[in-house]
Amino acid sequence: MCGIFGITLSSETTIGALLRRALERLEYRGYDSAGIAIVTPQGILIRKDAGKVAEVSSRYGFDQIRGATGVAHTRWATHGKPNQINAHPHSDCSGTIAVVHNGIIENYEELKSELIAKGHVFKSETDTEVFAHLMEEYERSGLTPWEAFKRALSRIRGAYALAVVDSREPNKVFFARNLSPLIIGVGDGFNLVASDIPTVLEHTNRVIPLRDGEYGYITPSSIVVEHDGVAVDISDRVQLIPWSADQALRGGYQHFMLKEIHEQPEALASTIAGLEPRRLSEVAEMLLNAKRVYVVGAGTSYYAGLTFQLGLIEYRIAAIPIISSEYSTYEGLFDVDDVAVAVSQSGETIDTIRAVRAMRERGVKVVAVTNVVASTLARESDAVLYTRAGPEIGVAATKTFTTQVALLAALHAQVGRIVGADVEPRMQGLKRLPEVVRKAIELNEGSAKALAERLKASASAYYLSRGLGMPVALEGALKMKEIAYVHAEAYPAGESKHGPIALVESKFPVIFVFSDPSLKEKLLNNVAEMQAREALTIGVVPRGDDVGKKLKYVFEVPHLDPLLNSAAFVVPLQLLAYYTAVALGRDPDKPRNLAKTVTVE
Ligand code: G6P
């Protein structure tokens, strides 16, 4: 996945500190290693190592390094172990070129053999290093750095966002994008490139998202973009981003994740205030006229999509839920009269992008539900509905789940309105949702913290529910395994008798989600079954409901309808996962092996 950044300024500054701050913002994309390359009058200075940004940067004194042009990288290892040699930036034999890269160069092995045969000496096991040597090779043959960069690009296949500095052209950062996200930040007296928007906000809120196949270079006062050898006019592509730099900072909270849990009422209020009735109604018509409806997404976004897919049954719409990476199995179904709702916080998850591309190739109309303006998904869809959650930095999605659920509930209501259902209660519920979520935090934070102290000793936990409670159980279990590394499995409660219950013994934690009141009695039977095996039964229950008396630990949440409850009942489970992770000494913002935006298949 990795995060990359490159900047060139008109005058020298403590660029090492600037790059360190950019890396801190990008660190959620990978934190196996970090590194910077700065152009100096003596050549290119590279400082890099395994470890988190703060460790590497203080070990090598990033903050003291001066310069005007540099690139930076934070790594999520794909090719080669996370050690100093494999950390980016990578350089050529003579040390005049430095490259940072997010993605995978698929044909690197054949390029590497070719370059070794020409006498190039490789230092790392990475795919990225070939790019530096390729450029060097073309420069040796007499090309300028810009020509050599283009020639090298024409040789590589795969996914990449690249930023390159070359000491022969000290005021330029070369860049290229194919599949991996990259945006240009437009400044006064500087320009920059970065993997995402929050990283740019410290410097500017004017950005140009690059498209696949685009490449070019920035200088402090100019931006050159080409595609297939032809200059691209970017004058009307500058977007103003409505997020402030402060929104992307931790602001007093111990972790971004906790901050983002607490931001949910506000994020929901913005999402609800930003609903566009005309757009919702167009999309609802599309869904009603579709032959088949698909709901596609990955991770948390998939679970938010499930609430919608299950909810549509109320209107006799049998939507097919598809995990993005599994799309090819369904490809034979995709047809011109179909409509897909593609859910993705970042709008950059490669599996979701691939699924959407395959669908559109076969004529499926795609509706994007995303949080990022001008993301790849937004650009490549037929219609876009934006959640307005603000930047989410914690790797584990929280506020983006609840805002996705809210937005999809509004779309669901719009479908209902067209078919003549009484959707007024749901719309009233939607208005109350931010307050209900605020209450869900207030009522449950203390007990989540206390229960975490018990759960930290558990190796496993089950999350059981039924019907519309299932996506909440799935999301709750995902949070727990993602950040606390406690093995957590979600199951339809009835199905738990077909296997999972075999593991249950005294004090085994089983968490029940009671967000769908119509299934309460049946779920209570499952509680009894677990209690007969002396499980530690925990429930997320409607506030004031006597069901709470049947469970050992209870989280109470004000009740709306089962669809909207998905956004509120998940909150105690987010808090429980967060405090369990903290109790176990894990870093919830940077869970091991994970990244926020998965840009490799
Ligand atoms: C990664 C993140 C998850 C996220 C998923 C989908 O796995 O760690 O938090 O839910 O990607 O991301 P998207 O941006 O498509 O919603």
Coordinates of C-alpha atoms and ligand atoms in Angstrom, one line a residue:
M1 CA 0.0 0.0 0.0
C2 CA 2.6 2.6 1.1
G3 CA 2.4 6.4 1.2
I4 CA 4.5 8.7 -0.9
F5 CA 5.1 12.4 -0.9
G6 CA 7.3 14.8 -2.9
I7 CA 7.7 18.6 -2.7
T8 CA 9.8 21.3 -4.4
L9 CA 9.9 24.8 -3.0
S10 CA 11.4 28.0 -4.3
S11 CA 13.7 28.5 -1.4
E12 CA 15.5 26.3 1.1
T13 CA 13.8 25.3 4.4
T14 CA 14.1 22.6 7.0
I15 CA 12.6 20.2 4.5
G16 CA 13.4 17.2 6.6
A17 CA 10.8 18.3 9.2
L18 CA 8.3 19.0 6.5
L19 CA 8.8 15.5 5.1
R20 CA 8.6 14.0 8.5
R21 CA 5.2 15.6 9.1
A22 CA 4.0 14.4 5.7
L23 CA 5.1 10.9 6.7
E24 CA 3.3 11.1 10.0
R25 CA 0.1 11.8 8.1
L26 CA 0.7 9.0 5.6
E27 CA 1.8 6.5 8.2
Y28 CA -1.7 4.8 8.3
R29 CA -0.9 3.5 4.8
G30 CA 2.0 1.4 6.0
Y31 CA 4.5 1.6 8.8
D32 CA 7.1 -1.1 8.2
S33 CA 9.7 1.5 7.4
A34 CA 10.2 5.1 6.5
G35 CA 12.6 7.2 4.5
I36 CA 13.4 10.5 2.8
A37 CA 15.6 11.7 -0.1
I38 CA 16.6 15.4 -0.3
V39 CA 18.4 17.1 -3.1
T40 CA 21.6 18.9 -1.8
P41 CA 24.4 20.6 -3.7
Q42 CA 26.5 17.6 -2.9
G43 CA 24.0 15.1 -4.4
I44 CA 21.1 13.2 -3.0
L45 CA 20.9 12.6 0.7
I46 CA 19.0 9.5 1.6
R47 CA 17.9 8.6 5.2
K48 CA 15.8 5.5 5.7
D49 CA 15.3 2.6 8.0
A50 CA 12.9 -0.1 9.3
G51 CA 10.5 1.2 12.0
K52 CA 7.8 3.8 12.5
V53 CA 8.2 7.3 11.2
A54 CA 8.9 8.9 14.7
E55 CA 11.7 6.3 15.4
V56 CA 13.4 6.6 12.0
S57 CA 13.1 10.4 11.9
S58 CA 14.6 10.9 15.3
R59 CA 17.3 8.3 14.7
Y60 CA 18.5 10.2 11.6
G61 CA 17.7 13.8 12.6
F62 CA 15.2 14.4 9.8
D63 CA 14.1 17.7 11.4
Q64 CA 17.6 19.3 11.0
I65 CA 18.0 18.5 7.3
R66 CA 17.7 21.5 5.0
G67 CA 16.9 21.7 1.3
A68 CA 14.2 22.7 -1.2
T69 CA 13.3 19.5 -3.0
G70 CA 12.7 16.0 -1.6
V71 CA 10.6 12.9 -1.6
A72 CA 9.4 10.7 1.3
H73 CA 7.9 7.2 1.8
T74 CA 6.3 5.1 4.4
R75 CA 6.2 1.4 3.5
W76 CA 3.8 -1.6 3.7
A77 CA 6.1 -4.4 2.6
T78 CA 5.2 -6.4 -0.5
H79 CA 8.5 -7.3 -2.1
G80 CA 11.3 -7.8 0.4
K81 CA 11.4 -7.8 4.2
P82 CA 10.9 -4.6 6.1
N83 CA 14.5 -3.7 6.7
Q84 CA 16.8 -0.7 6.0
I85 CA 17.9 -1.9 2.6
N86 CA 14.4 -2.5 1.3
A87 CA 13.1 0.8 2.8
H88 CA 12.4 3.5 0.2
P89 CA 13.7 5.8 -1.3
H90 CA 15.7 3.6 -3.7
S91 CA 18.6 4.9 -5.8
D92 CA 20.6 4.1 -8.9
C93 CA 24.3 3.0 -8.9
S94 CA 25.7 6.6 -8.9
G95 CA 23.3 7.9 -6.3
T96 CA 21.9 10.7 -8.4
I97 CA 18.4 9.4 -8.6
A98 CA 16.0 8.6 -5.8
V99 CA 12.6 6.9 -6.2
V100 CA 9.6 6.4 -3.9
H101 CA 6.8 4.1 -5.1
N102 CA 3.5 2.8 -4.0
G103 CA 2.3 -0.3 -5.9
I104 CA 3.9 -3.2 -7.6
I105 CA 6.0 -3.3 -10.7
E106 CA 5.0 -6.6 -12.1
N107 CA 7.8 -7.1 -14.6
Y108 CA 10.6 -6.1 -12.3
E109 CA 12.4 -9.4 -12.4
E110 CA 13.0 -9.4 -16.1
L111 CA 14.0 -5.7 -16.0
K112 CA 16.3 -6.4 -13.1
S113 CA 18.1 -9.2 -15.0
E114 CA 18.4 -7.0 -18.1
L115 CA 20.0 -4.2 -16.0
I116 CA 22.3 -6.5 -14.0
A117 CA 23.6 -7.8 -17.4
K118 CA 24.4 -4.2 -18.2
G119 CA 26.4 -3.9 -15.1
H120 CA 24.0 -2.3 -12.7
V121 CA 24.4 -3.3 -9.0
F122 CA 21.2 -3.8 -7.0
K123 CA 21.1 -3.2 -3.3
S124 CA 17.6 -4.3 -2.3
E125 CA 15.1 -7.0 -3.0
T126 CA 12.4 -4.6 -4.0
D127 CA 10.6 -4.2 -7.3
T128 CA 11.0 -0.4 -7.0
E129 CA 14.8 -0.2 -7.3
V130 CA 14.6 -1.2 -11.0
F131 CA 13.1 2.2 -11.8
A132 CA 16.1 4.1 -10.5
H133 CA 18.5 1.9 -12.5
L134 CA 16.3 2.1 -15.6
M135 CA 16.4 5.9 -15.5
E136 CA 20.1 5.8 -14.9
E137 CA 20.6 3.5 -17.9
Y138 CA 18.7 5.9 -20.2
E139 CA 20.6 9.0 -18.8
R140 CA 23.9 7.2 -19.5
S141 CA 22.7 6.8 -23.1
G142 CA 22.4 10.6 -23.3
L143 CA 18.8 11.3 -22.4
T144 CA 17.8 14.2 -20.1
P145 CA 16.3 13.2 -16.8
W146 CA 12.7 14.0 -18.1
E147 CA 13.3 11.9 -21.2
A148 CA 14.9 9.1 -19.2
F149 CA 11.9 9.2 -16.7
K150 CA 9.4 8.8 -19.6
R151 CA 11.5 6.0 -21.2
A152 CA 11.7 4.2 -17.9
L153 CA 8.0 4.5 -17.4
S154 CA 7.3 3.0 -20.8
R155 CA 9.1 -0.1 -19.7
I156 CA 7.3 -0.9 -16.5
R157 CA 4.0 -2.7 -16.0
G158 CA 1.8 -2.8 -13.0
A159 CA 0.4 -0.5 -10.4
Y160 CA 2.3 2.5 -9.3
A161 CA 2.3 6.0 -7.9
L162 CA 5.9 7.2 -8.3
A163 CA 7.8 10.3 -7.2
V164 CA 11.4 10.7 -8.3
V165 CA 14.2 13.3 -7.7
D166 CA 17.3 13.6 -9.8
S167 CA 20.2 15.7 -8.7
R168 CA 20.8 16.7 -12.3
E169 CA 17.5 18.6 -12.2
P170 CA 17.5 19.8 -8.6
N171 CA 14.2 21.7 -8.7
K172 CA 11.9 19.0 -10.1
V173 CA 9.9 16.1 -8.8
F174 CA 8.9 13.6 -11.5
F175 CA 5.7 11.7 -10.9
A176 CA 3.5 9.1 -12.5
R177 CA 0.3 7.3 -11.6
N178 CA -1.3 4.1 -12.7
L179 CA -3.9 2.5 -10.4
S180 CA -2.2 3.7 -7.1
P181 CA -3.6 7.0 -6.0
L182 CA -1.6 10.2 -6.5
I183 CA -2.6 13.8 -6.3
I184 CA -0.9 17.1 -7.0
G185 CA -1.1 19.9 -4.4
V186 CA -1.0 23.3 -6.0
G187 CA 0.8 26.0 -4.0
D188 CA 2.3 29.4 -4.2
G189 CA 6.1 29.1 -4.4
F190 CA 5.9 25.3 -4.2
N191 CA 4.1 22.3 -5.6
L192 CA 3.8 18.8 -4.2
V193 CA 2.5 15.3 -4.9
A194 CA 1.1 13.0 -2.3
S195 CA -0.9 9.7 -2.0
D196 CA -3.8 11.4 -0.3
I197 CA -5.6 14.6 0.5
P198 CA -5.1 14.9 4.3
T199 CA -1.3 15.0 3.7
V200 CA -1.6 18.0 1.4
L201 CA -3.9 20.1 3.7
E202 CA -1.0 21.5 5.8
H203 CA 0.2 23.2 2.7
T204 CA -2.8 23.8 0.4
N205 CA -6.4 22.9 -0.2
R206 CA -6.0 23.1 -4.0
V207 CA -5.5 19.7 -5.5
I208 CA -5.5 17.9 -8.8
P209 CA -6.2 14.2 -8.5
L210 CA -4.2 12.5 -11.2
R211 CA -5.8 9.9 -13.6
D212 CA -4.4 6.5 -14.5
G213 CA -1.7 6.8 -17.1
E214 CA -0.8 10.4 -16.3
Y215 CA 2.8 11.5 -15.5
G216 CA 4.8 14.6 -15.4
Y217 CA 6.9 16.8 -13.1
I218 CA 6.5 19.7 -10.8
T219 CA 8.8 22.6 -10.2
P220 CA 8.1 25.3 -7.5
S221 CA 6.2 27.4 -10.1
S222 CA 4.9 25.0 -12.7
I223 CA 3.1 21.7 -13.2
V224 CA 3.6 19.6 -16.4
V225 CA 1.2 16.6 -17.0
E226 CA 1.2 14.3 -20.0
H227 CA -0.7 11.2 -21.0
D228 CA 0.6 9.0 -23.8
G229 CA 3.1 11.7 -24.9
V230 CA 0.5 14.4 -25.2
A231 CA 0.3 17.4 -22.9
V232 CA -2.7 17.4 -20.6
D233 CA -4.5 20.6 -19.8
I234 CA -5.0 20.7 -16.1
S235 CA -6.2 24.3 -15.8
D236 CA -9.8 23.3 -15.0
R237 CA -9.0 20.3 -12.9
V238 CA -8.1 22.0 -9.7
Q239 CA -10.5 21.0 -6.9
L240 CA -11.0 22.9 -3.6
I241 CA -11.0 20.5 -0.7
P242 CA -13.4 21.5 2.0
W243 CA -11.5 19.8 4.8
S244 CA -9.3 21.8 7.2
A245 CA -5.8 20.7 8.3
D246 CA -7.0 20.6 11.9
Q247 CA -9.6 17.9 11.0
A248 CA -6.7 15.6 10.1
L249 CA -5.0 16.1 13.5
R250 CA -5.5 14.2 16.7
G251 CA -6.7 17.2 18.8
G252 CA -6.1 16.0 22.4
Y253 CA -7.2 12.4 21.9
Q254 CA -4.8 9.6 22.6
H255 CA -5.5 8.0 19.2
F256 CA -7.1 9.0 15.9
M257 CA -9.5 6.1 16.3
L258 CA -10.9 7.4 19.6
K259 CA -11.1 10.9 18.1
E260 CA -13.0 9.5 15.1
I261 CA -15.4 7.5 17.3
H262 CA -16.2 10.7 19.1
E263 CA -16.6 12.6 15.9
Q264 CA -19.4 10.4 14.7
P265 CA -22.3 12.6 15.8
E266 CA -20.8 15.5 13.9
A267 CA -19.8 13.4 10.9
L268 CA -23.4 12.0 10.8
A269 CA -24.9 15.5 11.1
S270 CA -22.7 16.7 8.1
T271 CA -23.6 13.6 6.0
I272 CA -27.3 14.1 6.7
A273 CA -27.2 17.8 6.1
G274 CA -25.4 17.2 2.8
L275 CA -27.9 14.7 1.4
E276 CA -28.9 15.7 -2.1
P277 CA -32.6 14.8 -2.5
R278 CA -32.5 15.1 -6.3
R279 CA -29.4 12.8 -6.6
L280 CA -30.9 10.3 -4.1
S281 CA -34.1 10.2 -6.1
E282 CA -32.3 9.6 -9.4
V283 CA -30.3 6.8 -7.9
A284 CA -33.5 5.3 -6.3
E285 CA -35.1 5.3 -9.7
M286 CA -32.1 3.6 -11.2
L287 CA -32.3 0.9 -8.5
L288 CA -36.0 0.4 -9.1
N289 CA -35.6 0.1 -12.8
A290 CA -32.6 -2.3 -12.6
K291 CA -32.9 -5.9 -13.6
R292 CA -30.4 -6.8 -11.0
V293 CA -28.8 -4.8 -8.2
Y294 CA -25.4 -5.5 -6.7
V295 CA -23.9 -4.1 -3.6
V296 CA -20.1 -4.2 -3.7
G297 CA -17.4 -3.2 -1.2
A298 CA -14.5 -4.4 0.9
G299 CA -14.0 -4.6 4.7
T300 CA -16.1 -2.3 6.7
S301 CA -17.6 -0.8 3.6
Y302 CA -18.9 -4.2 2.6
Y303 CA -20.7 -4.5 5.9
A304 CA -22.2 -1.1 5.6
G305 CA -23.4 -2.2 2.1
L306 CA -24.9 -5.3 3.7
T307 CA -27.3 -3.2 5.8
F308 CA -28.6 -1.7 2.6
Q309 CA -28.8 -5.0 0.7
L310 CA -30.7 -6.6 3.6
G311 CA -32.9 -3.5 3.9
L312 CA -33.9 -3.6 0.3
I313 CA -35.7 -6.9 0.9
E314 CA -38.4 -4.8 2.5
Y315 CA -39.2 -3.5 -1.0
R316 CA -38.9 -6.9 -2.6
I317 CA -35.5 -6.0 -4.2
A318 CA -33.2 -9.0 -4.1
A319 CA -29.8 -7.3 -4.3
I320 CA -26.7 -9.4 -4.6
P321 CA -23.9 -8.6 -2.1
I322 CA -20.4 -8.9 -3.6
I323 CA -17.1 -8.7 -1.7
S324 CA -15.0 -6.6 -4.1
S325 CA -12.2 -9.1 -4.5
E326 CA -14.7 -11.8 -5.4
Y327 CA -16.3 -9.9 -8.3
S328 CA -14.9 -12.2 -11.0
T329 CA -17.1 -15.1 -9.8
Y330 CA -20.2 -12.9 -10.5
E331 CA -18.9 -11.5 -13.8
G332 CA -21.1 -13.7 -15.9
L333 CA -24.2 -12.0 -14.4
F334 CA -23.1 -8.4 -15.2
D335 CA -25.4 -6.9 -17.8
V336 CA -26.6 -3.6 -19.2
D337 CA -29.8 -3.4 -17.2
D338 CA -28.0 -3.9 -13.9
V339 CA -27.1 -1.3 -11.3
A340 CA -24.3 -1.6 -8.7
V341 CA -23.9 0.4 -5.5
A342 CA -20.2 0.5 -4.8
V343 CA -19.2 1.5 -1.2
S344 CA -15.7 2.7 -0.4
Q345 CA -14.6 5.2 2.1
S346 CA -11.4 6.1 0.2
G347 CA -12.7 5.5 -3.3
E348 CA -9.3 3.9 -4.0
T349 CA -9.5 0.3 -2.8
I350 CA -8.1 -1.6 -5.8
D351 CA -10.4 -4.5 -5.5
T352 CA -13.5 -2.3 -5.5
I353 CA -12.1 -0.3 -8.5
R354 CA -11.4 -3.5 -10.4
A355 CA -14.9 -4.8 -9.7
V356 CA -16.5 -1.5 -10.8
R357 CA -14.4 -1.5 -14.0
A358 CA -15.5 -5.0 -14.8
M359 CA -19.1 -4.1 -14.2
R360 CA -19.0 -1.0 -16.3
E361 CA -17.3 -2.9 -19.1
R362 CA -20.4 -5.0 -19.3
G363 CA -22.7 -2.0 -19.2
V364 CA -23.7 -2.1 -15.5
K365 CA -24.4 1.4 -14.1
V366 CA -22.4 2.1 -11.0
V367 CA -23.4 4.4 -8.1
A368 CA -20.5 5.2 -5.8
V369 CA -20.8 5.8 -2.1
T370 CA -17.6 7.4 -1.0
N371 CA -16.1 9.9 1.4
V372 CA -13.4 11.3 -0.9
V373 CA -14.2 13.9 -3.5
A374 CA -12.7 13.2 -6.9
S375 CA -11.4 9.8 -5.8
T376 CA -10.9 7.2 -8.5
L377 CA -14.2 5.5 -7.7
A378 CA -16.1 8.8 -7.8
R379 CA -14.6 9.6 -11.1
E380 CA -15.3 6.3 -12.6
S381 CA -18.9 5.9 -11.6
D382 CA -22.2 6.9 -13.2
A383 CA -23.5 8.7 -10.1
V384 CA -21.8 9.6 -6.7
L385 CA -23.3 9.9 -3.2
Y386 CA -20.8 11.4 -0.8
T387 CA -20.6 10.7 2.9
R388 CA -19.3 13.7 4.6
A389 CA -17.3 12.1 7.4
G390 CA -14.2 14.3 7.0
P391 CA -10.7 12.7 6.8
E392 CA -10.4 9.3 8.6
I393 CA -6.9 8.5 9.7
G394 CA -7.2 5.5 12.0
V395 CA -6.7 2.4 10.0
A396 CA -9.9 0.8 11.5
A397 CA -12.9 2.5 9.9
T398 CA -15.4 4.0 12.4
K399 CA -17.1 7.2 11.5
T400 CA -17.1 6.2 7.8
F401 CA -19.1 3.1 8.7
T402 CA -21.8 5.0 10.5
T403 CA -22.0 7.7 7.8
Q404 CA -22.2 5.0 5.1
V405 CA -25.1 3.3 7.0
A406 CA -26.8 6.7 7.4
L407 CA -26.5 7.6 3.7
L408 CA -27.6 4.2 2.5
A409 CA -30.6 4.5 4.9
A410 CA -31.5 7.8 3.3
L411 CA -31.3 6.1 -0.1
H412 CA -33.3 3.2 1.2
A413 CA -36.0 5.7 2.3
Q414 CA -36.0 7.3 -1.1
V415 CA -36.7 3.9 -2.7
G416 CA -39.5 3.4 -0.2
R417 CA -41.0 6.8 -0.9
I418 CA -41.2 6.0 -4.7
V419 CA -42.9 2.7 -4.0
G420 CA -45.4 4.4 -1.7
A421 CA -44.1 3.2 1.7
D422 CA -44.4 5.3 4.8
V423 CA -40.8 6.4 5.2
E424 CA -41.5 9.4 7.5
P425 CA -40.6 7.5 10.7
R426 CA -37.2 6.5 9.2
M427 CA -36.6 10.1 8.1
Q428 CA -37.4 11.3 11.6
G429 CA -35.1 8.6 13.0
L430 CA -32.3 9.8 10.6
K431 CA -32.6 13.3 12.0
R432 CA -32.2 11.9 15.5
L433 CA -29.3 9.6 14.6
P434 CA -26.4 12.0 15.5
E435 CA -27.9 12.6 18.9
V436 CA -28.5 8.9 19.4
V437 CA -24.9 8.1 18.5
R438 CA -23.7 10.8 20.9
K439 CA -25.8 9.1 23.6
A440 CA -24.5 5.7 22.6
I441 CA -20.9 6.9 23.3
E442 CA -21.8 8.7 26.5
L443 CA -23.7 5.7 27.9
N444 CA -21.2 3.0 27.0
E445 CA -17.6 4.4 27.1
G446 CA -17.0 3.7 30.8
S447 CA -18.5 0.1 30.6
A448 CA -16.5 -0.6 27.4
K449 CA -13.3 0.3 29.1
A450 CA -14.2 -1.8 32.1
L451 CA -15.2 -4.8 30.1
A452 CA -12.0 -4.5 28.0
E453 CA -10.1 -5.3 31.1
R454 CA -11.9 -8.7 31.2
L455 CA -11.7 -9.3 27.5
K456 CA -8.0 -8.7 27.2
A457 CA -7.5 -12.1 28.7
S458 CA -9.7 -13.9 26.1
A459 CA -8.2 -15.5 23.1
S460 CA -11.5 -15.5 21.1
A461 CA -14.9 -14.0 21.1
Y462 CA -18.2 -14.6 19.2
Y463 CA -20.4 -11.9 17.9
L464 CA -23.9 -13.3 17.3
S465 CA -27.0 -11.7 15.9
R466 CA -29.8 -12.2 13.3
G467 CA -31.2 -10.3 10.4
L468 CA -30.2 -6.7 10.2
G469 CA -28.1 -7.1 13.3
M470 CA -25.7 -9.3 11.4
P471 CA -23.7 -6.5 9.6
V472 CA -23.2 -4.9 13.1
A473 CA -22.0 -8.2 14.5
L474 CA -19.6 -8.6 11.5
E475 CA -18.3 -5.1 11.9
G476 CA -17.9 -5.5 15.7
A477 CA -15.9 -8.7 15.2
L478 CA -13.8 -7.1 12.5
K479 CA -12.9 -4.2 14.8
M480 CA -11.8 -6.6 17.5
K481 CA -9.6 -8.7 15.4
E482 CA -8.2 -5.7 13.5
I483 CA -6.9 -3.7 16.4
A484 CA -6.8 -5.9 19.5
Y485 CA -5.7 -9.1 17.6
V486 CA -8.3 -11.1 19.5
H487 CA -9.8 -13.8 17.4
A488 CA -13.3 -12.7 16.9
E489 CA -15.9 -14.3 14.7
A490 CA -19.4 -13.2 13.8
Y491 CA -22.1 -15.7 13.1
P492 CA -25.8 -15.7 12.6
A493 CA -26.9 -16.8 16.1
G494 CA -29.0 -19.8 14.9
E495 CA -26.1 -21.0 12.8
S496 CA -23.8 -21.0 15.9
K497 CA -25.2 -24.4 16.8
H498 CA -23.7 -25.8 13.6
G499 CA -20.1 -25.6 14.7
P500 CA -19.0 -22.5 16.6
I501 CA -20.7 -23.6 19.9
A502 CA -18.3 -26.5 20.1
L503 CA -15.6 -24.0 21.3
V504 CA -17.7 -22.4 24.0
E505 CA -16.7 -23.2 27.5
S506 CA -16.8 -21.3 30.8
K507 CA -16.2 -17.5 30.4
F508 CA -15.9 -17.6 26.6
P509 CA -17.2 -14.2 25.6
V510 CA -20.3 -14.1 23.3
I511 CA -21.6 -10.7 22.3
F512 CA -25.2 -10.5 21.1
V513 CA -26.5 -7.6 19.0
F514 CA -30.2 -6.9 19.6
S515 CA -30.6 -4.2 17.0
D516 CA -33.6 -5.9 15.3
P517 CA -36.5 -6.2 17.9
S518 CA -38.5 -8.6 15.7
L519 CA -35.8 -11.3 16.3
K520 CA -35.4 -10.7 20.0
E521 CA -37.1 -13.9 21.2
K522 CA -35.2 -16.2 18.9
L523 CA -31.9 -14.4 19.9
L524 CA -32.8 -14.9 23.6
N525 CA -32.9 -18.6 23.0
N526 CA -29.4 -18.5 21.6
V527 CA -28.4 -16.5 24.7
A528 CA -29.8 -19.3 26.9
E529 CA -27.8 -21.9 24.9
M530 CA -24.6 -20.0 25.5
Q531 CA -25.3 -19.5 29.1
A532 CA -25.9 -23.2 29.5
R533 CA -22.3 -23.6 28.5
E534 CA -21.3 -20.9 31.0
A535 CA -20.3 -18.4 28.3
L536 CA -19.8 -14.8 29.3
T537 CA -22.8 -13.2 27.7
I538 CA -22.7 -9.6 26.6
G539 CA -25.4 -7.7 24.8
V540 CA -25.9 -4.5 22.8
V541 CA -29.6 -3.9 23.6
P542 CA -32.2 -1.2 23.1
R543 CA -32.1 1.2 26.0
G544 CA -34.6 0.3 28.7
D545 CA -35.5 -3.1 27.2
D546 CA -35.7 -5.8 29.9
V547 CA -33.6 -8.1 27.6
G548 CA -30.6 -6.5 29.4
K549 CA -31.5 -8.5 32.5
K550 CA -30.8 -11.8 30.8
L551 CA -27.2 -10.9 30.1
K552 CA -24.1 -10.6 32.2
Y553 CA -22.9 -7.3 30.6
V554 CA -25.0 -4.9 28.8
F555 CA -24.5 -1.9 26.5
E556 CA -27.7 0.1 26.1
V557 CA -28.4 2.2 23.0
P558 CA -31.4 4.3 22.3
H559 CA -33.6 2.5 19.8
L560 CA -34.5 3.7 16.3
D561 CA -35.5 1.3 13.5
P562 CA -33.4 -1.8 12.7
L563 CA -31.7 -0.3 9.7
L564 CA -30.7 2.9 11.5
N565 CA -29.8 0.9 14.6
S566 CA -26.8 -0.5 12.7
A567 CA -25.2 2.9 13.0
A568 CA -25.8 3.3 16.7
F569 CA -25.5 -0.3 18.0
V570 CA -22.0 -0.6 16.4
V571 CA -20.7 2.2 18.6
P572 CA -20.2 0.2 21.9
L573 CA -18.5 -2.5 19.8
Q574 CA -16.1 0.1 18.4
L575 CA -15.4 1.3 21.9
L576 CA -14.9 -2.2 23.2
A577 CA -12.4 -3.1 20.5
Y578 CA -10.6 0.2 21.0
Y579 CA -10.2 -0.2 24.8
T580 CA -9.3 -3.9 24.5
A581 CA -6.5 -2.9 22.1
V582 CA -5.3 -0.2 24.5
A583 CA -5.5 -2.6 27.4
L584 CA -3.4 -5.1 25.5
G585 CA -0.8 -2.4 24.7
R586 CA -1.6 -2.4 21.0
D587 CA -1.6 0.7 18.8
P588 CA -5.1 1.0 17.5
D589 CA -4.2 3.5 14.8
K590 CA -1.6 1.3 13.3
P591 CA -2.6 -2.3 13.6
R592 CA 0.1 -4.7 12.4
N593 CA 0.0 -6.0 8.8
L594 CA -2.9 -3.7 7.9
A595 CA -3.2 -0.5 5.9
K596 CA -6.0 1.9 5.5
T597 CA -6.2 1.9 1.8
V598 CA -5.5 -1.4 0.1
T599 CA -4.1 -0.7 -3.3
V600 CA -2.7 -4.1 -4.1
E601 CA -4.9 -7.0 -5.2
Ligands
G6P1 C1 -8.9 -1.6 4.6 C2 -9.2 -0.8 5.8 C3 -10.6 -0.9 6.3 C4 -11.6 -0.6 5.1 C5 -11.3 -1.4 3.9 C6 -12.1 -0.9 2.7 O1 -9.0 -2.9 4.9 O2 -8.3 -1.1 6.8 O3 -10.8 -0.1 7.4 O4 -12.9 -0.9 5.6 O5 -9.9 -1.3 3.5 O6 -11.7 0.4 2.4 P1 -12.5 1.5 1.6 O7 -11.7 2.7 1.5 O8 -12.8 0.9 0.3 O9 -13.8 1.7 2.4

